Structures are given as C-alpha cells and as structure tokens.
Coordinates of C-alpha atoms in Angstrom, one line a residue:
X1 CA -94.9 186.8 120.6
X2 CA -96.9 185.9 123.6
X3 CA -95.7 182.6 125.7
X4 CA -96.9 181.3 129.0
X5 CA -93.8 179.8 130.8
X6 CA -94.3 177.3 134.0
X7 CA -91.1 177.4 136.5
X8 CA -90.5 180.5 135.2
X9 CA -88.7 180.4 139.1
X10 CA -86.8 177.9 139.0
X11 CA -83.0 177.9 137.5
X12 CA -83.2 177.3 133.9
X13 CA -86.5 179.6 133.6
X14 CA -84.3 182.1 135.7
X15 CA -81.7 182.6 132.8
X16 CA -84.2 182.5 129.9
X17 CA -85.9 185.7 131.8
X18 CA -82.2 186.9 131.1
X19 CA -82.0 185.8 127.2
X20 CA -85.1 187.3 127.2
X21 CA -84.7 190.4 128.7
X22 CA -81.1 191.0 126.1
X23 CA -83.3 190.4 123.3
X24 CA -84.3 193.4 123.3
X25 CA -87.3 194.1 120.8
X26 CA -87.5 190.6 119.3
X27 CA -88.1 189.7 122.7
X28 CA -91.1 187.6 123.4
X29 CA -93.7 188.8 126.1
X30 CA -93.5 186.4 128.9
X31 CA -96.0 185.2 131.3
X32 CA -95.0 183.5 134.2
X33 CA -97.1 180.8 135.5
X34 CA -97.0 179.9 139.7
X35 CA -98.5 178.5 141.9
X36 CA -98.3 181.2 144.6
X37 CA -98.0 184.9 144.5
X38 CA -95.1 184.2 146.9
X39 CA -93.5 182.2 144.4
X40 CA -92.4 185.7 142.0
X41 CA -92.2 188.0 144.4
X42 CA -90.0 186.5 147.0
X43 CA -87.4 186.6 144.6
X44 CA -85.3 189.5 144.6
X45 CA -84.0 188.9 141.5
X46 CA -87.3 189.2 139.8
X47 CA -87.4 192.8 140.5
X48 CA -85.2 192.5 136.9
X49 CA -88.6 191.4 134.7
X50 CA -91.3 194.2 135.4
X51 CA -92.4 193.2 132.3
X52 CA -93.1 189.4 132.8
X53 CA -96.7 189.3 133.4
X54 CA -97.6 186.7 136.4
X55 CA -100.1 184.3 136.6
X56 CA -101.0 182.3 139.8
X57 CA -102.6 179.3 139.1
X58 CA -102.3 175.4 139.7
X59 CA -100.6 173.4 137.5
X60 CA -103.3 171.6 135.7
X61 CA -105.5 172.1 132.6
X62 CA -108.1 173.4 133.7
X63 CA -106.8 175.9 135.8
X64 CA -104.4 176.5 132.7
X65 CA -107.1 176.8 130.0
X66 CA -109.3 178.9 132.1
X67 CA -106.7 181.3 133.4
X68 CA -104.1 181.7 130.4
X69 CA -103.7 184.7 128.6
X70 CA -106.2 184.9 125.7
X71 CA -103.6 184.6 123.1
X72 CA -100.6 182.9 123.1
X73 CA -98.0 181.7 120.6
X74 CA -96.0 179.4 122.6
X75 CA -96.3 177.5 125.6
X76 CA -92.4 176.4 127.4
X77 CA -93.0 174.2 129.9
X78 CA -89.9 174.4 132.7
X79 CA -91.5 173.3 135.8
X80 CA -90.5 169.7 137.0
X81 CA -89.7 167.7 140.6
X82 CA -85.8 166.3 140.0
X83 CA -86.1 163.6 142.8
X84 CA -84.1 160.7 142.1
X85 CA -84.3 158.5 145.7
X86 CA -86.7 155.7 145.3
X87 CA -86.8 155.8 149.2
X88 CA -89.7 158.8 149.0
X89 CA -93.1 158.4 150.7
X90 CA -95.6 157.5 148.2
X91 CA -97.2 161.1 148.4
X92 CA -94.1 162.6 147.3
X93 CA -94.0 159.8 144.5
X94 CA -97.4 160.9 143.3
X95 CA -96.8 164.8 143.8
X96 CA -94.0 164.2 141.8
X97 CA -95.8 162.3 139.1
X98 CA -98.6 164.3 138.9
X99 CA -95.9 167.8 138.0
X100 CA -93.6 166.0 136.0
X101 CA -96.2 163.9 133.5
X102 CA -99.3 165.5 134.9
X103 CA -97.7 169.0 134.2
X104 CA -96.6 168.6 131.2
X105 CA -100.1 167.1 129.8
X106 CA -101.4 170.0 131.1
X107 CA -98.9 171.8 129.3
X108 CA -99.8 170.3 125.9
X109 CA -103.7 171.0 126.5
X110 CA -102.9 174.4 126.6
X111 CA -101.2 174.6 123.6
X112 CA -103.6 172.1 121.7
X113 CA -106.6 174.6 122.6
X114 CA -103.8 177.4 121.6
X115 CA -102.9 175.8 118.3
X116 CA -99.2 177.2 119.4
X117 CA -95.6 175.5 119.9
X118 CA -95.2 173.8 123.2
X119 CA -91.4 174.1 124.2
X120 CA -91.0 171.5 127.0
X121 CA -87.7 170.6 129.5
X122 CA -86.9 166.9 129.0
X123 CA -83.2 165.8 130.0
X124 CA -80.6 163.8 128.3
X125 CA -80.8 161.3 130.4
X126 CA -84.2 159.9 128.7
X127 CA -82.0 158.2 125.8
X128 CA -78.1 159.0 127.1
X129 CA -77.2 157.0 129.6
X130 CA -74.8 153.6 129.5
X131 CA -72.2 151.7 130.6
X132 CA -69.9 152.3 127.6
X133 CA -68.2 155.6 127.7
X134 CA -67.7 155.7 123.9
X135 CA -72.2 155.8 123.7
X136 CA -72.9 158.9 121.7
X137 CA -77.0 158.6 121.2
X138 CA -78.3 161.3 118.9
X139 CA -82.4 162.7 119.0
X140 CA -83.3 159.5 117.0
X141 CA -82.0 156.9 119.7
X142 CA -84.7 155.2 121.5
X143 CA -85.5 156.0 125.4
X144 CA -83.1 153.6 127.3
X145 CA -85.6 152.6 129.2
X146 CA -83.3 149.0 130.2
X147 CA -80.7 151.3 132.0
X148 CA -82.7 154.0 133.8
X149 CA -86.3 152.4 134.4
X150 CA -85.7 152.1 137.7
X151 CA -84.7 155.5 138.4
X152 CA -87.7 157.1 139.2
X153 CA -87.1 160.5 137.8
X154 CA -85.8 159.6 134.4
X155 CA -88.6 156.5 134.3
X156 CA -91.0 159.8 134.7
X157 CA -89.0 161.8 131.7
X158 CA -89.6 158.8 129.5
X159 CA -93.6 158.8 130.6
X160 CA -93.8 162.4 130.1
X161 CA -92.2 162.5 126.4
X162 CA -93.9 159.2 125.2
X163 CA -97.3 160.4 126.4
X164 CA -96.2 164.3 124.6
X165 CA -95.6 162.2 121.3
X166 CA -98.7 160.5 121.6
X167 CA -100.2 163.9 121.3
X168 CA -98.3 165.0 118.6
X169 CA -99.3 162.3 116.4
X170 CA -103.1 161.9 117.5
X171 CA -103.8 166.0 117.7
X172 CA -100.7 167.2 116.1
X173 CA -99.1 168.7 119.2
X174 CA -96.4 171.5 117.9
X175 CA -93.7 169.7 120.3
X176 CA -90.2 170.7 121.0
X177 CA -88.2 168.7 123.5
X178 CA -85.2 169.9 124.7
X179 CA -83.2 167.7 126.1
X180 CA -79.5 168.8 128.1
X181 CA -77.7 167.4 130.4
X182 CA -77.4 168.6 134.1
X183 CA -77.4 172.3 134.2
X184 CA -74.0 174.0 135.9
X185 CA -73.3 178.1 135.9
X186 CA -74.0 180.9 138.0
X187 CA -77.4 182.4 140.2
X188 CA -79.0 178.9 141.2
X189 CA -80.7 180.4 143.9
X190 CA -82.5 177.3 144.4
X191 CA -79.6 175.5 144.8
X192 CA -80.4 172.2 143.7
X193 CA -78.5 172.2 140.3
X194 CA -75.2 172.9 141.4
X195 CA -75.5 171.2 145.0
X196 CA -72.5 168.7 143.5
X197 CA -70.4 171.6 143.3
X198 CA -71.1 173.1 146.9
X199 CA -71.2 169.8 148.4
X200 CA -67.4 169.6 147.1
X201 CA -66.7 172.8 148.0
X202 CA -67.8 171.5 151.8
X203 CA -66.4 168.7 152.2
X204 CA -65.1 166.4 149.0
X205 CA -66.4 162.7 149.1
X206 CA -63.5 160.4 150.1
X207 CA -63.8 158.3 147.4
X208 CA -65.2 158.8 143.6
X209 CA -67.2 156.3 141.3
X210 CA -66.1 154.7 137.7
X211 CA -68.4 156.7 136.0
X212 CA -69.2 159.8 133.9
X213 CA -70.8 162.9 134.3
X214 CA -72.7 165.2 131.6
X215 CA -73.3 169.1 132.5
X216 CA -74.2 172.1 129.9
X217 CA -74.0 175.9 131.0
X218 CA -77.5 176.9 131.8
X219 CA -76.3 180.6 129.9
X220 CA -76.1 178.0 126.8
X221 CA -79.1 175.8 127.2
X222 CA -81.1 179.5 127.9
X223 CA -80.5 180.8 124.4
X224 CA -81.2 177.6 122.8
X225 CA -85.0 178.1 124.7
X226 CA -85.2 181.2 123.5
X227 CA -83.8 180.1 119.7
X228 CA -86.3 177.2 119.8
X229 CA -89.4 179.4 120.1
X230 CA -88.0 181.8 117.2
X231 CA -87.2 178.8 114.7
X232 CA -89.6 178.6 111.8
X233 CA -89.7 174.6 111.4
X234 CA -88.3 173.7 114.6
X235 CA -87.2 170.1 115.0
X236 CA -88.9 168.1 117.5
X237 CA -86.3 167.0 119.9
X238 CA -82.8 168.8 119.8
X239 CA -79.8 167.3 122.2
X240 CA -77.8 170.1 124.2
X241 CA -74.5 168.5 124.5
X242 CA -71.9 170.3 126.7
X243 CA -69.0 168.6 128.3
X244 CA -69.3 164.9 129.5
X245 CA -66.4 163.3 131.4
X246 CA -64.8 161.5 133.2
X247 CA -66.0 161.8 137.2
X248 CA -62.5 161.6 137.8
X249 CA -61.6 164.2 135.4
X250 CA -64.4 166.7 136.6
X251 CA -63.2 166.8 140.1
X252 CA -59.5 167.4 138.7
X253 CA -61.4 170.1 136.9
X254 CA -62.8 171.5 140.3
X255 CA -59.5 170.6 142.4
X256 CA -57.7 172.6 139.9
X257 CA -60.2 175.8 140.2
X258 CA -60.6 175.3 144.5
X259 CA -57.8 174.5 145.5
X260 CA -59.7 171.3 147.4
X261 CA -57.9 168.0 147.1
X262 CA -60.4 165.7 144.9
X263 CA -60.3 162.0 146.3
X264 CA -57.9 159.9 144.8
X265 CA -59.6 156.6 146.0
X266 CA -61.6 154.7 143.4
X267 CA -64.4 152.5 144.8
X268 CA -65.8 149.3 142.6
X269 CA -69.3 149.8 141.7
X270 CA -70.6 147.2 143.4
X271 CA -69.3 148.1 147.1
X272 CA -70.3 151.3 146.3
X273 CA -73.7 150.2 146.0
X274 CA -73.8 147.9 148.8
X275 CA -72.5 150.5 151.4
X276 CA -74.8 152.9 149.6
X277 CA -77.9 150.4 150.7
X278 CA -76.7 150.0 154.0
X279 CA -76.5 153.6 154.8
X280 CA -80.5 153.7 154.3
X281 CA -81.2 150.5 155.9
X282 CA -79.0 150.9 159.2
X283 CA -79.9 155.0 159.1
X284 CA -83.5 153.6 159.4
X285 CA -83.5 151.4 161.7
X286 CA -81.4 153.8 164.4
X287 CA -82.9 156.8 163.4
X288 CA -85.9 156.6 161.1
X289 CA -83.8 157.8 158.1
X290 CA -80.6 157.7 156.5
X291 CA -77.6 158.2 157.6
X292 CA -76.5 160.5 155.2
X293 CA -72.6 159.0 154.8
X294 CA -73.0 158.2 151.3
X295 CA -74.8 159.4 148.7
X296 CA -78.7 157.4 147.9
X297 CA -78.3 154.4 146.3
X298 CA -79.7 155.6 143.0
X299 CA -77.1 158.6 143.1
X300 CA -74.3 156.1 143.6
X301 CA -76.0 153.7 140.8
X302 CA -76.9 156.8 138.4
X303 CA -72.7 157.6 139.0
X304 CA -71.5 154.4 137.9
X305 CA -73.1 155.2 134.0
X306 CA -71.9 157.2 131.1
X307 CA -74.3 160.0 129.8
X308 CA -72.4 161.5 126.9
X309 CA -74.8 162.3 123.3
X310 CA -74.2 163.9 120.3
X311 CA -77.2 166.1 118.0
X312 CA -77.2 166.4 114.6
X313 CA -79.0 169.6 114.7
X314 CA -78.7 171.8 117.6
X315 CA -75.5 173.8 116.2
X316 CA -77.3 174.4 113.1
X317 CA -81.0 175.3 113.9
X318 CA -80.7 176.7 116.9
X319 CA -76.8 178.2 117.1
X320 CA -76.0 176.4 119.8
X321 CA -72.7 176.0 120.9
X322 CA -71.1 175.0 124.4
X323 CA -68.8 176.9 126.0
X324 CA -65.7 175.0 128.0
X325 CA -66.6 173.4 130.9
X326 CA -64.3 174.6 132.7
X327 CA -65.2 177.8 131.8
X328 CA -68.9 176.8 133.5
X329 CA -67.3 175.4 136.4
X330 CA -65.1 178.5 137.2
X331 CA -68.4 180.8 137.2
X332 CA -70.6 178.6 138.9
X333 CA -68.1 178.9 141.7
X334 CA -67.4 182.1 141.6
X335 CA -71.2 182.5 142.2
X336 CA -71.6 180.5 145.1
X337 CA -71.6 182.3 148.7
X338 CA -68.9 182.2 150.9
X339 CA -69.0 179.2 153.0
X340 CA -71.4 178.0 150.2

C-alpha cells in the first residue's frame, strides 16, 4: 500500500510513523509530504523512518497532483494550524484558512485523481461540544455549529468536513474522518499538544473553570490511522473517545502524578471571561499585546464547555480501545524535559 501523508512532522503523524514502522510487513509505504526539506530532516527522530519516502512540495493541488507518487492507495491528510485566538492578524487568519480547508481540498483532489481513500484529521470538537456534561454525540450528530461558530479553529473544522462531504456525494470522495479529542502522550516535540500539561507543570493557574476537558492517547488514535487505511468498508466518520472529565478532576489527576498543588479556586464563567477580555484589551493598549495573565478569551470560553462523545463503531471496525487517562497523563509527563 502506497499513501501520501501531509504533517507527516507534526505529533499525531509522528506516532503513526511508529504504528507503521511495528507493522512490520503489512506496513504501508509512506510518503511524507513537506513543505521544506528542513521540515524531515531537522528532526532527529526521523532518522527512525529511512524508509518513508519525502516529498517537498506546497500544500496545494497542483503542486500535489503534479508531484505525488504515481500510484497511491490512500491519501491521510494530518497537516492543520490549531489556532484558537480570534485576536490573530488577518494573514494568519487566512494562512490558517487556506491549510486547514484549503489543505484538505487539496487533499481530496489528490485522491479523486487517485481514485484512493482519503484519511483526513478532523477533531471532536466539530459536533462534541456543550454546556451539559451528560452530552454524548455520536458520528451521526450534526456539527454544533450554535456552540463553537465563533471559535475560529473549530468554525474551520466544520468548513473543512462540510466542503469534504460535498465531495463525497458529488465525485464520490472515499472519505474517512477521524475525529478524537485533544491528543495527550509522550514525544510532542512540537510541543503544542501537551503545552496544558507543561504549563501546569510551570506554574498551575490559580484558579480553574466549570468545565470539561476531552483528551485521547495519541499511541491510541495512531493505530486507529493506521486501522482505518486497512479496513475493507471503512465508515466515513469514526469518534475516538478517550477520557473526558471534569477540569477539576484532570488537575487532581495531574496533582496526584506531580506532586503540584492544583488550584482549588473555582472562578464563575462569566468573570472568567470578563478578566480574560481585559487582559487583551489593557495588554494592548500598554504594550501592543496581551498581557498574558490569563488564558485568551476563547481558551477561557472553549473551558467553560463539555466535549465528551460516544462512537458506535470505532471499537468494532477499527479495535480501538482507550487506554486510562491517567495512564496517558503519567507518560506524557514522564516525557517531558526537565524544567519542561
């Protein structure tokens, strides 16, 4: 099996190079797509994958169609912008756009002119996200668009998959959307997924939000990628639950592990959000930016939500099965540098 895989780099691509890689012979033959040669071979842990072929290209389709591999059998499209501030100069907006919807068009033209399976990162948070803990949405709840349209990186999410389904039914796009929730475990190199953790490790927030949180072991939502390319008659959309809590009950979870005293001070959502705003405004005005003290106001509004789901197929079709959170937890730390 030959597949073309974009953020092959980044930290979910990282550990499906692994799954691959302990596949042994029923292992696919990757081909990592990046932009720059810089982007593969700065990484010292790609020194693991001599046999992922690279491919420097931009990511759009005609740089894709032209400069693919001849054949392929699957296209898994991993490369995305998370950036959640709506605060962002409008270049970064559209940069973003143009990767996250943009991207995955591309993505889909590929496999279209392929007539393969296009595998592509979505996140829960397209259809899981709510005021009311006890929300379980499975892959046939609707995008909640009411809830998170104003969060700019889930309001691109929903873009990206409703513009993928209108492929699939006008062209008969082979889609697969995967959709987990925020990726914990070991080796983030790029440090963005687990900044939560080593921002607690730091310095803990002295105060926490009413809310939930939702995090899958990347180890986990890796062999599901790799499962979902070997499926026969894949479902389009499978959910990756892993543990969702409490925010209360995660940072007992990481007290427990560190050592660090958690806050114990519950703020009300709605001071949370108006010291949040004032952070940006004053920062602004005395400095040109934020200040930095709390969190962005879309972080603090995103915390105040419950993001649990449920699938009715992932354990069956593609053997996926969670392991404990705190299990995740305890390696993500045990991965992260000292002073981290």
């Amino acid at each position: 099996m030959q597949v073309l895989v974009t953020g092959a780099t980044g930290f979910w691509g990282r550990h499906f190079l692994q799954a691959c890689a302990a596949a042994g012979a029923a292992a696919p033959q990757v081909h990592a797509w990046v932009r720059r040669p810089q982007s593969w071979s700065a990484q010292p842990w790609t020194a693991a994958h001599p046999d992922v072929q690279v491919h420097v290209g931009t990511l759009d389709e005609v740089s894709l169609v032209r400069q693919a591999p001849a054949q392929l059998d699957a296209v898994v499209h991993l490369a995305a912008v998370v950036q959640h501030s709506r605060g962002t100069s409008p270049q970064a907006q559209a940069e973003a756009e143009a990767l996250n919807v943009g991207g995955a068009l591309a993505a889909a033209r590929l496999a279209l002119v392929h007539n393969c399976r296009l595998v592509v990162a979505s996140t829960s948070g397209t259809v899981a996200c709510s005021t009311d803990p006890r929300a379980q949405p499975d892959e046939e709840a609707p995008h909640c668009t009411a809830v998170v349209g104003r969060w700019p990186y889930y309001a691109a999410k929903i873009r990206m998959e409703r513009a993928l389904w209108a492929l699939r039914d006008s062209h008969g796009l082979q889609l697969v959307l995967l959709r987990p929730p925020m990726l914990f475990g070991p080796q983030d190199h790029v440090g963005r997924a687990t900044a939560q953790i080593r921002r607690f490790v730091r310095r803990p927030l002295p105060f926490i939000l009413h809310g939930g949180i939702h995090y899958v072991d990347v180890r986990d939502a890796a062999a599901a990628l790799l499962r979902s390319l070997q499926v026969a008659t894949p479902r389009p959309i499978y959910h990756l639950r892993g543990t969702a809590c409490t925010l209360r009950a995660f940072f007992a979870d990481l007290e427990a592990l560190t050592g660090q005293r958690a806050a114990r001070l519950a703020l009300p959502g709605g001071l949370a959000r108006a010291l949040a705003r004032l952070d940006v405004g004053l920062g602004r005005r005395l400095r040109g930016r934020p200040l930095g003290v709390f969190p962005d106001p879309v972080v603090v509004e995103m915390a105040g939500h419950f993001w649990d789901m449920r699938s009715r197929y992932a354990k069956a079709e593609l053997n996926f099965v969670a392991r404990p959170g705190t299990a995740t937890l305890a390696a993500t730390l045990a991965d992260l540098a000292p002073g981290a």
